[in-house]
C-alpha cells in the first residue's frame, strides 16, 4: 500500500502558504527576466545561454549530449533541437564521441566561446541586480542553504551538479 496516495495530506499553515506563494512567484518571474535580458542583449534564450555556459566550463569545452542533457535538466530531444540551432549559428559543433561511437559530443566553437564571454557580463548584472544585490550577505548564505536543502530532495544524485560533492 502506497501511503502517499492514501494518507490524508496536511494543508499548509498560513506562514507556510505565504512562503510557498512567494517562492512560486520568484520561480515564475526569474526565468522571464533572464530570458528577456539575454534575448535583448545577446539574441539567446536563457536555455541556449545555459547550454553554452555548461559547455564553456567543461574540459575542452566538450560534453556528451547525454551528459549535457542531464546537466541542463533537459530531455535529449529538446537539447538536440537547441544544439542544432546553435550549430547552425556556428556556436556549437556536434561530432561522434571518439571513445563511444554510439554517443555524440557537443563542443563549443571559438565563436560560441566569444558569444558566452560577451553575454556573461549582462547576464551576471541581471542576476546581481535582481537576485543577489537586494539581499544581505546573511540572506545570500540563507538562500544558498535553503537551495541546497531543496536540491538534496529534488536532485538527490546531484545530476545538475550545482552542489559541491559530499565531503568537499
PDB file of C-alpha atoms in Angstrom:
ATOM      1  CA  UNK A   1       0.000   0.000   0.000  1.00  0.00           C
ATOM      2  CA  UNK A   2       1.382   3.396  -1.023  1.00  0.00           C
ATOM      3  CA  UNK A   3       0.936   5.756   1.918  1.00  0.00           C
ATOM      4  CA  UNK A   4       1.498   8.771  -0.331  1.00  0.00           C
ATOM      5  CA  UNK A   5      -1.777   8.085  -2.125  1.00  0.00           C
ATOM      6  CA  UNK A   6      -3.979   7.080   0.816  1.00  0.00           C
ATOM      7  CA  UNK A   7      -2.754   9.139   3.757  1.00  0.00           C
ATOM      8  CA  UNK A   8      -4.553  12.435   4.260  1.00  0.00           C
ATOM      9  CA  UNK A   9      -2.430  15.414   3.304  1.00  0.00           C
ATOM     10  CA  UNK A  10      -1.918  18.087   5.904  1.00  0.00           C
ATOM     11  CA  UNK A  11      -2.593  21.534   4.488  1.00  0.00           C
ATOM     12  CA  UNK A  12      -0.131  24.382   4.724  1.00  0.00           C
ATOM     13  CA  UNK A  13      -0.433  26.701   7.687  1.00  0.00           C
ATOM     14  CA  UNK A  14      -0.696  30.444   6.895  1.00  0.00           C
ATOM     15  CA  UNK A  15       3.062  31.056   7.237  1.00  0.00           C
ATOM     16  CA  UNK A  16       3.903  28.053   5.030  1.00  0.00           C
ATOM     17  CA  UNK A  17       1.337  29.077   2.419  1.00  0.00           C
ATOM     18  CA  UNK A  18       2.673  32.628   2.386  1.00  0.00           C
ATOM     19  CA  UNK A  19       6.270  31.386   1.924  1.00  0.00           C
ATOM     20  CA  UNK A  20       5.176  28.927  -0.781  1.00  0.00           C
ATOM     21  CA  UNK A  21       3.264  31.570  -2.752  1.00  0.00           C
ATOM     22  CA  UNK A  22       6.237  33.941  -2.652  1.00  0.00           C
ATOM     23  CA  UNK A  23       8.583  31.144  -3.742  1.00  0.00           C
ATOM     24  CA  UNK A  24       6.282  30.294  -6.673  1.00  0.00           C
ATOM     25  CA  UNK A  25       6.208  33.979  -7.682  1.00  0.00           C
ATOM     26  CA  UNK A  26      10.027  34.102  -7.734  1.00  0.00           C
ATOM     27  CA  UNK A  27      10.220  30.838  -9.705  1.00  0.00           C
ATOM     28  CA  UNK A  28       7.770  32.288 -12.243  1.00  0.00           C
ATOM     29  CA  UNK A  29       9.398  35.731 -12.566  1.00  0.00           C
ATOM     30  CA  UNK A  30      13.128  34.941 -12.723  1.00  0.00           C
ATOM     31  CA  UNK A  31      13.169  32.853 -15.945  1.00  0.00           C
ATOM     32  CA  UNK A  32      11.324  35.545 -17.907  1.00  0.00           C
ATOM     33  CA  UNK A  33      13.638  38.214 -16.552  1.00  0.00           C
ATOM     34  CA  UNK A  34      16.742  36.249 -17.587  1.00  0.00           C
ATOM     35  CA  UNK A  35      15.263  35.358 -20.980  1.00  0.00           C
ATOM     36  CA  UNK A  36      14.337  38.972 -21.739  1.00  0.00           C
ATOM     37  CA  UNK A  37      17.790  40.311 -20.935  1.00  0.00           C
ATOM     38  CA  UNK A  38      19.620  37.593 -22.872  1.00  0.00           C
ATOM     39  CA  UNK A  39      17.305  37.903 -25.903  1.00  0.00           C
ATOM     40  CA  UNK A  40      17.678  41.684 -25.920  1.00  0.00           C
ATOM     41  CA  UNK A  41      21.435  41.804 -25.420  1.00  0.00           C
ATOM     42  CA  UNK A  42      22.698  38.558 -26.982  1.00  0.00           C
ATOM     43  CA  UNK A  43      19.902  37.052 -29.121  1.00  0.00           C
ATOM     44  CA  UNK A  44      19.955  33.962 -26.895  1.00  0.00           C
ATOM     45  CA  UNK A  45      17.292  32.326 -24.784  1.00  0.00           C
ATOM     46  CA  UNK A  46      18.255  31.592 -21.196  1.00  0.00           C
ATOM     47  CA  UNK A  47      18.330  27.861 -22.032  1.00  0.00           C
ATOM     48  CA  UNK A  48      20.639  28.462 -25.022  1.00  0.00           C
ATOM     49  CA  UNK A  49      22.938  30.520 -22.803  1.00  0.00           C
ATOM     50  CA  UNK A  50      22.863  27.787 -20.147  1.00  0.00           C
ATOM     51  CA  UNK A  51      23.854  25.161 -22.732  1.00  0.00           C
ATOM     52  CA  UNK A  52      26.724  27.336 -23.968  1.00  0.00           C
ATOM     53  CA  UNK A  53      27.802  28.106 -20.387  1.00  0.00           C
ATOM     54  CA  UNK A  54      27.843  24.397 -19.433  1.00  0.00           C
ATOM     55  CA  UNK A  55      29.999  23.664 -22.484  1.00  0.00           C
ATOM     56  CA  UNK A  56      32.288  26.594 -21.677  1.00  0.00           C
ATOM     57  CA  UNK A  57      33.030  25.098 -18.246  1.00  0.00           C
ATOM     58  CA  UNK A  58      33.628  21.533 -19.481  1.00  0.00           C
ATOM     59  CA  UNK A  59      37.067  20.067 -20.198  1.00  0.00           C
ATOM     60  CA  UNK A  60      37.997  21.018 -23.781  1.00  0.00           C
ATOM     61  CA  UNK A  61      34.622  22.829 -23.847  1.00  0.00           C
ATOM     62  CA  UNK A  62      33.080  19.483 -24.878  1.00  0.00           C
ATOM     63  CA  UNK A  63      30.420  17.234 -23.357  1.00  0.00           C
ATOM     64  CA  UNK A  64      28.496  14.162 -24.445  1.00  0.00           C
ATOM     65  CA  UNK A  65      24.970  15.139 -25.386  1.00  0.00           C
ATOM     66  CA  UNK A  66      23.592  12.751 -22.730  1.00  0.00           C
ATOM     67  CA  UNK A  67      25.688  14.431 -20.022  1.00  0.00           C
ATOM     68  CA  UNK A  68      24.749  17.892 -21.246  1.00  0.00           C
ATOM     69  CA  UNK A  69      21.099  16.843 -21.236  1.00  0.00           C
ATOM     70  CA  UNK A  70      21.376  15.769 -17.622  1.00  0.00           C
ATOM     71  CA  UNK A  71      23.284  18.896 -16.559  1.00  0.00           C
ATOM     72  CA  UNK A  72      20.687  21.178 -18.148  1.00  0.00           C
ATOM     73  CA  UNK A  73      17.692  19.150 -16.906  1.00  0.00           C
ATOM     74  CA  UNK A  74      16.532  18.757 -20.483  1.00  0.00           C
ATOM     75  CA  UNK A  75      15.166  15.885 -22.495  1.00  0.00           C
ATOM     76  CA  UNK A  76      17.573  14.697 -25.165  1.00  0.00           C
ATOM     77  CA  UNK A  77      15.130  15.633 -27.992  1.00  0.00           C
ATOM     78  CA  UNK A  78      14.765  19.208 -26.642  1.00  0.00           C
ATOM     79  CA  UNK A  79      18.513  19.555 -26.198  1.00  0.00           C
ATOM     80  CA  UNK A  80      19.176  18.149 -29.689  1.00  0.00           C
ATOM     81  CA  UNK A  81      16.812  20.720 -31.186  1.00  0.00           C
ATOM     82  CA  UNK A  82      18.506  23.595 -29.333  1.00  0.00           C
ATOM     83  CA  UNK A  83      22.023  22.347 -30.118  1.00  0.00           C
ATOM     84  CA  UNK A  84      21.048  22.049 -33.792  1.00  0.00           C
ATOM     85  CA  UNK A  85      20.020  25.729 -33.774  1.00  0.00           C
ATOM     86  CA  UNK A  86      23.247  26.698 -32.007  1.00  0.00           C
ATOM     87  CA  UNK A  87      25.223  24.619 -34.504  1.00  0.00           C
ATOM     88  CA  UNK A  88      23.502  26.403 -37.407  1.00  0.00           C
ATOM     89  CA  UNK A  89      24.680  29.684 -35.852  1.00  0.00           C
ATOM     90  CA  UNK A  90      28.250  28.351 -35.630  1.00  0.00           C
ATOM     91  CA  UNK A  91      28.292  28.354 -31.822  1.00  0.00           C
ATOM     92  CA  UNK A  92      28.436  24.591 -31.243  1.00  0.00           C
ATOM     93  CA  UNK A  93      29.761  21.648 -33.245  1.00  0.00           C
ATOM     94  CA  UNK A  94      28.474  18.103 -32.861  1.00  0.00           C
ATOM     95  CA  UNK A  95      30.654  15.094 -33.595  1.00  0.00           C
ATOM     96  CA  UNK A  96      30.794  11.383 -32.814  1.00  0.00           C
ATOM     97  CA  UNK A  97      32.335  10.618 -29.438  1.00  0.00           C
ATOM     98  CA  UNK A  98      35.826   9.176 -30.111  1.00  0.00           C
ATOM     99  CA  UNK A  99      35.545   6.706 -27.207  1.00  0.00           C
ATOM    100  CA  UNK A 100      31.947   5.602 -27.899  1.00  0.00           C
ATOM    101  CA  UNK A 101      30.749   5.837 -31.491  1.00  0.00           C
ATOM    102  CA  UNK A 102      27.139   5.453 -30.321  1.00  0.00           C
ATOM    103  CA  UNK A 103      27.390   8.754 -28.445  1.00  0.00           C
ATOM    104  CA  UNK A 104      27.534  12.298 -29.783  1.00  0.00           C
ATOM    105  CA  UNK A 105      29.637  15.097 -28.354  1.00  0.00           C
ATOM    106  CA  UNK A 106      28.772  18.783 -28.399  1.00  0.00           C
ATOM    107  CA  UNK A 107      31.693  21.197 -28.421  1.00  0.00           C
ATOM    108  CA  UNK A 108      31.719  24.949 -28.030  1.00  0.00           C
ATOM    109  CA  UNK A 109      33.307  26.622 -31.044  1.00  0.00           C
ATOM    110  CA  UNK A 110      35.566  29.657 -30.791  1.00  0.00           C
ATOM    111  CA  UNK A 111      32.613  31.756 -31.955  1.00  0.00           C
ATOM    112  CA  UNK A 112      30.454  30.149 -29.255  1.00  0.00           C
ATOM    113  CA  UNK A 113      33.116  30.904 -26.647  1.00  0.00           C
ATOM    114  CA  UNK A 114      33.155  34.542 -27.783  1.00  0.00           C
ATOM    115  CA  UNK A 115      29.346  34.721 -27.512  1.00  0.00           C
ATOM    116  CA  UNK A 116      29.412  33.323 -23.958  1.00  0.00           C
ATOM    117  CA  UNK A 117      32.122  35.784 -22.938  1.00  0.00           C
ATOM    118  CA  UNK A 118      30.164  38.664 -24.454  1.00  0.00           C
ATOM    119  CA  UNK A 119      26.837  37.586 -22.921  1.00  0.00           C
ATOM    120  CA  UNK A 120      28.142  36.784 -19.420  1.00  0.00           C
ATOM    121  CA  UNK A 121      28.542  40.345 -18.046  1.00  0.00           C
ATOM    122  CA  UNK A 122      24.959  41.339 -18.873  1.00  0.00           C
ATOM    123  CA  UNK A 123      23.633  38.060 -17.504  1.00  0.00           C
ATOM    124  CA  UNK A 124      25.626  38.455 -14.278  1.00  0.00           C
ATOM    125  CA  UNK A 125      24.483  42.086 -13.993  1.00  0.00           C
ATOM    126  CA  UNK A 126      20.842  40.971 -14.270  1.00  0.00           C
ATOM    127  CA  UNK A 127      21.338  38.239 -11.665  1.00  0.00           C
ATOM    128  CA  UNK A 128      23.131  40.655  -9.308  1.00  0.00           C
ATOM    129  CA  UNK A 129      20.596  43.481  -9.694  1.00  0.00           C
ATOM    130  CA  UNK A 130      17.533  41.278  -9.284  1.00  0.00           C
ATOM    131  CA  UNK A 131      18.566  38.403  -7.020  1.00  0.00           C
ATOM    132  CA  UNK A 132      21.873  38.960  -5.215  1.00  0.00           C
ATOM    133  CA  UNK A 133      22.121  42.708  -4.532  1.00  0.00           C
ATOM    134  CA  UNK A 134      18.670  43.046  -2.873  1.00  0.00           C
ATOM    135  CA  UNK A 135      19.873  40.542  -0.245  1.00  0.00           C
ATOM    136  CA  UNK A 136      22.301  40.969   2.625  1.00  0.00           C
ATOM    137  CA  UNK A 137      25.316  38.656   2.803  1.00  0.00           C
ATOM    138  CA  UNK A 138      23.498  36.729   5.523  1.00  0.00           C
ATOM    139  CA  UNK A 139      20.426  36.333   3.306  1.00  0.00           C
ATOM    140  CA  UNK A 140      22.604  35.117   0.406  1.00  0.00           C
ATOM    141  CA  UNK A 141      24.038  32.473   2.744  1.00  0.00           C
ATOM    142  CA  UNK A 142      20.476  31.549   3.790  1.00  0.00           C
ATOM    143  CA  UNK A 143      19.392  31.357   0.145  1.00  0.00           C
ATOM    144  CA  UNK A 144      22.333  29.054  -0.539  1.00  0.00           C
ATOM    145  CA  UNK A 145      21.490  26.830   2.438  1.00  0.00           C
ATOM    146  CA  UNK A 146      17.780  26.692   1.584  1.00  0.00           C
ATOM    147  CA  UNK A 147      18.502  25.962  -2.088  1.00  0.00           C
ATOM    148  CA  UNK A 148      20.963  23.236  -1.124  1.00  0.00           C
ATOM    149  CA  UNK A 149      18.408  21.630   1.194  1.00  0.00           C
ATOM    150  CA  UNK A 150      15.760  21.639  -1.541  1.00  0.00           C
ATOM    151  CA  UNK A 151      18.233  20.299  -4.105  1.00  0.00           C
ATOM    152  CA  UNK A 152      19.145  17.380  -1.842  1.00  0.00           C
ATOM    153  CA  UNK A 153      15.454  16.388  -2.018  1.00  0.00           C
ATOM    154  CA  UNK A 154      14.765  17.310  -5.662  1.00  0.00           C
ATOM    155  CA  UNK A 155      18.113  16.195  -7.162  1.00  0.00           C
ATOM    156  CA  UNK A 156      19.499  13.587  -4.728  1.00  0.00           C
ATOM    157  CA  UNK A 157      22.047  12.289  -7.251  1.00  0.00           C
ATOM    158  CA  UNK A 158      23.303  15.849  -7.928  1.00  0.00           C
ATOM    159  CA  UNK A 159      22.963  15.318 -11.690  1.00  0.00           C
ATOM    160  CA  UNK A 160      22.555  19.055 -12.269  1.00  0.00           C
ATOM    161  CA  UNK A 161      25.804  19.407 -10.293  1.00  0.00           C
ATOM    162  CA  UNK A 162      25.048  22.698  -8.536  1.00  0.00           C
ATOM    163  CA  UNK A 163      26.172  21.323  -5.171  1.00  0.00           C
ATOM    164  CA  UNK A 164      29.682  20.564  -4.077  1.00  0.00           C
ATOM    165  CA  UNK A 165      30.208  16.805  -3.795  1.00  0.00           C
ATOM    166  CA  UNK A 166      29.621  15.391  -0.317  1.00  0.00           C
ATOM    167  CA  UNK A 167      32.659  15.909   1.871  1.00  0.00           C
ATOM    168  CA  UNK A 168      34.147  18.633  -0.357  1.00  0.00           C
TER     169      UNK A 168
END
